[in-house]
Amino acid sequence: MNCDKCERDLIVEQDLVNNNHIMLKKQDQQDQQIQSPSIVNKVAQVRPPFLFDPSVFRLLNRKDMKLSYETFEQMENEQNGVHYNLGEGLILRALRRDDYFHGFLGLLSQLTVVGDVSQAEFEQRFDAMQSCASTYFTMVIYDTVMDRVAAALTVVHEQKFIRQCGARGRIEDVVVDEKYRGKRLSKILLDFGCQLAKVLGCYKLSLECKDDLRALYEQFEFRLEDKQNYLCRRF
Ligand code: 16G
C-alpha cells in the first residue's frame, strides 16, 4: 500500500470516529442558512437523522466479537445507514431522531425514571448530543415489523488528557424491552458496544450495574477491579 493511501485511509477512519461527516454536513447547512434564510426550513429537514455516523459500524471487526454473527448481514440504506440485519425483522442501527415515535423513551423507562419528555425536549437533547463530536454512540435494536425500538445501549467516548490524550469508554443505559427478553439482545448490543469502544481507541471501558447483572457483564470481561471503589453522590 503506498503511503498516500495509508494516510487517506487513516483520515477517513478518524473522520468516521470523530463524526466529522455529521459535523461537515452541519457546517454546510450553516453556510447555506447564511446564504439564504428562505431555505432554513428545508435545511432543518435534511439534518442528519442519526445520533452518530453509522458508517463507523464498517470499522468493527466481527471476527473479534464474542458471539458468532455469521447470519447477521451488514447492510446499508438511506433510512438506516450502515446497519445489521439480525433476522426475525430485527436490525441493529444507530439511534435516529424519529425514534421518539418508536417507543425509545418508553423503553428507557424500563431501566429508570425518564420523566415527561416532549418531542421538542427530546430533539433538543438529541441535537446537543449529536453535536458533541465522537462522544455519544447510542445503538438500538429495532423491530421493523412492529416499528418499535426493542433494545438500546450507549457507548460514551470520553476523551481525556491523561494516558497520552487517551479515551475512556462507558457503557450506559443498557435496556431490553420485556417483550424481547430471552433473545440474547443485550449480549448482541454488548458485543457491538465493546468492539466499538475498541475501534474508538478506548484504553478502558466501564459500567455500573446491579449485582444480579454482574454475571452478564463478566461474560464480556468486565471485572470488579482490585482496590477500586465505585462511589456515587446523588442530587
Ligand atoms: C444503570 C445503567 C446506567 C444508568 C443507570 C440509571 C447500565 C450498564 N447501567 O446503572 O447506565 O444510567 O442504571 O439509573 O446500563 P439511575 O437513574 O438511578 O442513575
CSV table of C-alpha atoms and ligand atoms in Angstrom, one decimal:
chain,number,residue,atom,x,y,z
A,1,MET,CA,0.0,0.0,0.0
A,2,ASN,CA,1.5,3.4,-0.9
A,3,CYS,CA,1.8,5.9,1.9
A,4,ASP,CA,-0.6,8.4,0.4
A,5,LYS,CA,-3.3,5.7,0.5
A,6,CYS,CA,-2.3,4.7,4.1
A,7,GLU,CA,-2.7,8.3,5.1
A,8,ARG,CA,-6.0,8.7,3.3
A,9,ASP,CA,-7.4,5.6,4.9
A,10,LEU,CA,-6.4,6.8,8.3
A,11,ILE,CA,-8.0,10.2,7.7
A,12,VAL,CA,-11.2,8.5,6.6
A,13,GLU,CA,-11.2,6.3,9.7
A,14,GLN,CA,-10.5,9.2,12.0
A,15,ASP,CA,-13.3,11.2,10.3
A,16,LEU,CA,-15.7,8.4,11.0
A,17,VAL,CA,-14.6,8.0,14.6
A,18,ASN,CA,-15.0,11.8,15.1
A,19,ASN,CA,-18.4,12.1,13.5
A,20,ASN,CA,-16.8,14.6,11.1
A,21,HIS,CA,-19.3,13.6,8.4
A,22,ILE,CA,-22.1,14.9,10.6
A,23,MET,CA,-20.1,18.0,11.6
A,24,LEU,CA,-19.2,18.8,8.0
A,25,LYS,CA,-22.9,18.4,6.9
A,26,LYS,CA,-23.8,20.7,9.8
A,27,GLN,CA,-21.3,23.3,8.6
A,28,ASP,CA,-22.7,23.1,5.1
A,29,GLN,CA,-26.1,23.6,6.5
A,30,GLN,CA,-25.0,26.6,8.5
A,31,ASP,CA,-23.3,28.1,5.4
A,32,GLN,CA,-26.5,27.6,3.4
A,33,GLN,CA,-28.5,29.2,6.1
A,34,ILE,CA,-26.3,32.3,6.0
A,35,GLN,CA,-26.6,32.5,2.2
A,36,SER,CA,-30.4,32.1,2.1
A,37,PRO,CA,-32.7,32.3,5.1
A,38,SER,CA,-35.6,31.1,2.9
A,39,ILE,CA,-34.2,27.6,2.9
A,40,VAL,CA,-33.9,27.4,6.7
A,41,ASN,CA,-36.9,25.1,6.9
A,42,LYS,CA,-35.6,22.8,4.2
A,43,VAL,CA,-32.2,22.6,5.9
A,44,ALA,CA,-33.8,21.6,9.2
A,45,GLN,CA,-35.4,18.7,7.4
A,46,VAL,CA,-32.1,17.4,6.0
A,47,ARG,CA,-30.3,17.4,9.4
A,48,PRO,CA,-28.6,14.0,9.8
A,49,PRO,CA,-31.1,11.7,11.3
A,50,PHE,CA,-28.6,9.6,13.2
A,51,LEU,CA,-27.0,10.4,16.6
A,52,PHE,CA,-23.7,9.3,15.2
A,53,ASP,CA,-22.3,8.5,11.8
A,54,PRO,CA,-23.4,4.8,11.2
A,55,SER,CA,-20.5,4.3,8.8
A,56,VAL,CA,-18.4,3.7,11.9
A,57,PHE,CA,-20.0,0.3,12.0
A,58,ARG,CA,-17.9,-0.6,9.0
A,59,LEU,CA,-14.8,-0.4,11.2
A,60,LEU,CA,-16.0,-3.1,13.5
A,61,ASN,CA,-14.3,-6.5,13.1
A,62,ARG,CA,-16.9,-9.1,13.7
A,63,LYS,CA,-14.2,-11.8,13.9
A,64,ASP,CA,-13.1,-10.2,17.2
A,65,MET,CA,-16.6,-10.4,18.7
A,66,LYS,CA,-17.6,-12.9,21.4
A,67,LEU,CA,-20.7,-14.3,19.7
A,68,SER,CA,-20.9,-15.7,16.2
A,69,TYR,CA,-22.7,-13.4,13.8
A,70,GLU,CA,-22.4,-15.4,10.6
A,71,THR,CA,-26.0,-14.9,9.9
A,72,PHE,CA,-26.0,-11.2,10.5
A,73,GLU,CA,-25.9,-9.3,7.3
A,74,GLN,CA,-24.3,-5.9,7.2
A,75,MET,CA,-26.5,-3.7,5.1
A,76,GLU,CA,-26.8,0.0,4.1
A,77,ASN,CA,-29.7,2.2,3.0
A,78,GLU,CA,-30.7,5.8,3.4
A,79,GLN,CA,-33.2,5.1,6.2
A,80,ASN,CA,-30.9,3.1,8.4
A,81,GLY,CA,-27.4,3.9,7.3
A,82,VAL,CA,-24.9,1.1,7.8
A,83,HIS,CA,-26.8,-1.4,9.9
A,84,TYR,CA,-27.1,-5.1,10.6
A,85,ASN,CA,-29.9,-7.4,9.8
A,86,LEU,CA,-30.3,-9.7,12.8
A,87,GLY,CA,-33.2,-11.8,11.3
A,88,GLU,CA,-36.8,-12.0,12.6
A,89,GLY,CA,-37.4,-8.4,11.4
A,90,LEU,CA,-34.8,-7.0,13.9
A,91,ILE,CA,-32.0,-4.7,12.8
A,92,LEU,CA,-29.1,-3.1,14.8
A,93,ARG,CA,-28.6,0.5,13.9
A,94,ALA,CA,-27.7,4.0,15.2
A,95,LEU,CA,-30.4,5.9,17.2
A,96,ARG,CA,-32.5,8.1,14.9
A,97,ARG,CA,-34.1,11.4,15.8
A,98,ASP,CA,-37.5,9.9,14.9
A,99,ASP,CA,-37.1,7.1,17.5
A,100,TYR,CA,-39.0,9.4,19.8
A,101,PHE,CA,-42.0,8.0,17.9
A,102,HIS,CA,-40.8,4.4,18.1
A,103,GLY,CA,-41.0,4.0,21.9
A,104,PHE,CA,-37.4,4.8,22.7
A,105,LEU,CA,-38.2,6.7,25.8
A,106,GLY,CA,-40.8,4.1,26.9
A,107,LEU,CA,-38.0,1.6,26.6
A,108,LEU,CA,-35.6,3.6,28.7
A,109,SER,CA,-38.4,3.9,31.4
A,110,GLN,CA,-37.9,0.1,31.8
A,111,LEU,CA,-34.5,1.0,33.2
A,112,THR,CA,-35.1,4.1,35.3
A,113,VAL,CA,-37.1,7.3,35.6
A,114,VAL,CA,-37.4,9.1,32.3
A,115,GLY,CA,-40.0,11.8,33.1
A,116,ASP,CA,-42.4,13.5,30.8
A,117,VAL,CA,-40.1,14.4,27.9
A,118,SER,CA,-41.8,16.3,25.0
A,119,GLN,CA,-40.7,15.8,21.4
A,120,ALA,CA,-39.1,19.2,21.4
A,121,GLU,CA,-37.1,18.4,24.5
A,122,PHE,CA,-36.0,15.1,23.1
A,123,GLU,CA,-34.9,16.7,19.8
A,124,GLN,CA,-33.0,19.4,21.6
A,125,ARG,CA,-31.1,16.9,23.7
A,126,PHE,CA,-30.6,14.7,20.6
A,127,ASP,CA,-29.1,17.7,18.7
A,128,ALA,CA,-26.9,18.6,21.7
A,129,MET,CA,-25.6,15.1,21.9
A,130,GLN,CA,-25.1,14.8,18.1
A,131,SER,CA,-23.0,17.9,18.1
A,132,CYS,CA,-20.5,16.5,20.6
A,133,ALA,CA,-18.2,15.0,18.1
A,134,SER,CA,-17.3,11.4,18.7
A,135,THR,CA,-19.0,11.2,22.1
A,136,TYR,CA,-22.4,9.6,22.2
A,137,PHE,CA,-23.0,6.3,20.3
A,138,THR,CA,-26.5,5.1,21.1
A,139,MET,CA,-27.3,2.0,19.2
A,140,VAL,CA,-30.6,0.3,19.1
A,141,ILE,CA,-32.2,-3.0,18.0
A,142,TYR,CA,-35.2,-2.0,16.0
A,143,ASP,CA,-38.2,-4.2,15.2
A,144,THR,CA,-39.0,-3.3,11.6
A,145,VAL,CA,-42.3,-5.2,11.8
A,146,MET,CA,-43.7,-3.5,14.9
A,147,ASP,CA,-41.8,-0.2,14.2
A,148,ARG,CA,-40.5,-0.2,17.7
A,149,VAL,CA,-37.2,0.1,19.5
A,150,ALA,CA,-36.7,-3.3,21.2
A,151,ALA,CA,-33.4,-2.7,23.0
A,152,ALA,CA,-30.7,0.0,23.3
A,153,LEU,CA,-27.2,0.6,24.6
A,154,THR,CA,-25.0,3.7,24.6
A,155,VAL,CA,-21.2,3.9,24.4
A,156,VAL,CA,-19.9,7.2,25.8
A,157,HIS,CA,-16.5,8.0,24.4
A,158,GLU,CA,-14.8,10.3,27.0
A,159,GLN,CA,-11.7,12.0,25.6
A,160,LYS,CA,-9.0,12.8,28.1
A,161,PHE,CA,-5.7,14.4,28.6
A,162,ILE,CA,-4.3,11.5,30.6
A,163,ARG,CA,-2.9,8.4,29.1
A,164,GLN,CA,-1.3,10.3,26.2
A,165,CYS,CA,-4.6,12.1,25.4
A,166,GLY,CA,-6.4,8.8,25.6
A,167,ALA,CA,-10.0,8.0,25.9
A,168,ARG,CA,-12.2,6.0,28.2
A,169,GLY,CA,-15.4,4.3,27.2
A,170,ARG,CA,-18.5,3.9,29.3
A,171,ILE,CA,-21.4,1.6,28.7
A,172,GLU,CA,-24.6,3.3,29.6
A,173,ASP,CA,-28.4,2.7,29.6
A,174,VAL,CA,-28.5,-0.9,28.5
A,175,VAL,CA,-32.1,-2.0,28.3
A,176,VAL,CA,-34.1,-4.7,26.5
A,177,ASP,CA,-37.9,-4.4,26.3
A,178,GLU,CA,-39.5,-7.0,28.4
A,179,LYS,CA,-41.3,-8.4,25.3
A,180,TYR,CA,-38.0,-9.1,23.7
A,181,ARG,CA,-36.1,-10.7,26.5
A,182,GLY,CA,-34.5,-14.1,26.1
A,183,LYS,CA,-33.3,-13.4,22.5
A,184,ARG,CA,-29.8,-12.5,23.6
A,185,LEU,CA,-30.3,-8.9,22.5
A,186,SER,CA,-28.3,-7.5,25.4
A,187,LYS,CA,-25.4,-9.7,24.5
A,188,ILE,CA,-25.5,-8.6,20.9
A,189,LEU,CA,-25.5,-5.0,21.9
A,190,LEU,CA,-22.7,-5.5,24.4
A,191,ASP,CA,-20.6,-7.3,21.8
A,192,PHE,CA,-21.0,-4.4,19.3
A,193,GLY,CA,-20.6,-1.8,22.1
A,194,CYS,CA,-17.3,-3.4,23.2
A,195,GLN,CA,-16.0,-3.6,19.7
A,196,LEU,CA,-17.0,0.0,19.1
A,197,ALA,CA,-15.1,1.1,22.2
A,198,LYS,CA,-12.0,-0.8,20.9
A,199,VAL,CA,-12.3,0.9,17.5
A,200,LEU,CA,-12.6,4.3,19.2
A,201,GLY,CA,-9.3,3.6,20.9
A,202,CYS,CA,-10.6,3.5,24.5
A,203,TYR,CA,-8.0,2.3,27.0
A,204,LYS,CA,-10.7,1.0,29.3
A,205,LEU,CA,-14.4,0.5,29.2
A,206,SER,CA,-16.5,0.6,32.4
A,207,LEU,CA,-20.1,0.4,33.6
A,208,GLU,CA,-22.2,0.4,36.6
A,209,CYS,CA,-24.8,-2.3,37.3
A,210,LYS,CA,-26.9,-4.1,39.9
A,211,ASP,CA,-25.5,-7.2,41.5
A,212,ASP,CA,-27.8,-9.6,39.6
A,213,LEU,CA,-26.4,-8.3,36.2
A,214,ARG,CA,-22.8,-8.8,37.1
A,215,ALA,CA,-22.6,-12.3,35.6
A,216,LEU,CA,-23.8,-11.0,32.3
A,217,TYR,CA,-21.1,-8.3,32.2
A,218,GLU,CA,-18.4,-10.7,33.4
A,219,GLN,CA,-19.0,-12.7,30.2
A,220,PHE,CA,-17.7,-9.7,28.4
A,221,GLU,CA,-14.6,-9.5,30.5
A,222,PHE,CA,-15.8,-6.7,32.8
A,223,ARG,CA,-14.2,-7.2,36.3
A,224,LEU,CA,-14.5,-5.5,39.6
A,225,GLU,CA,-11.0,-4.0,39.9
A,226,ASP,CA,-8.9,-4.6,43.0
A,227,LYS,CA,-8.9,-1.7,45.4
A,228,GLN,CA,-11.2,0.4,43.2
A,229,ASN,CA,-14.4,1.7,44.6
A,230,TYR,CA,-17.4,3.0,42.8
A,231,LEU,CA,-18.7,6.0,44.7
A,232,CYS,CA,-21.8,7.9,43.9
A,233,ARG,CA,-23.4,11.1,45.1
A,234,ARG,CA,-26.9,11.9,44.1
A,235,PHE,CA,-28.5,15.3,43.8
B,1,16G,C1,-27.7,1.5,35.3
B,1,16G,C2,-27.2,1.7,34.0
B,1,16G,C3,-26.7,3.2,33.8
B,1,16G,C4,-27.9,4.0,34.0
B,1,16G,C5,-28.5,3.8,35.4
B,1,16G,C6,-29.7,4.6,35.6
B,1,16G,C7,-26.0,0.1,32.6
B,1,16G,C8,-24.8,-0.8,32.4
B,1,16G,N1,-26.1,0.8,33.7
B,1,16G,O1,-26.7,1.6,36.3
B,1,16G,O2,-26.2,3.4,32.5
B,1,16G,O3,-27.6,5.4,33.8
B,1,16G,O4,-28.8,2.4,35.6
B,1,16G,O5,-30.1,4.6,37.0
B,1,16G,O6,-26.9,0.2,31.7
B,1,16G,P1,-30.3,5.9,37.8
B,1,16G,O7,-31.4,6.7,37.1
B,1,16G,O8,-30.6,5.5,39.1
B,1,16G,O9,-29.0,6.7,37.6
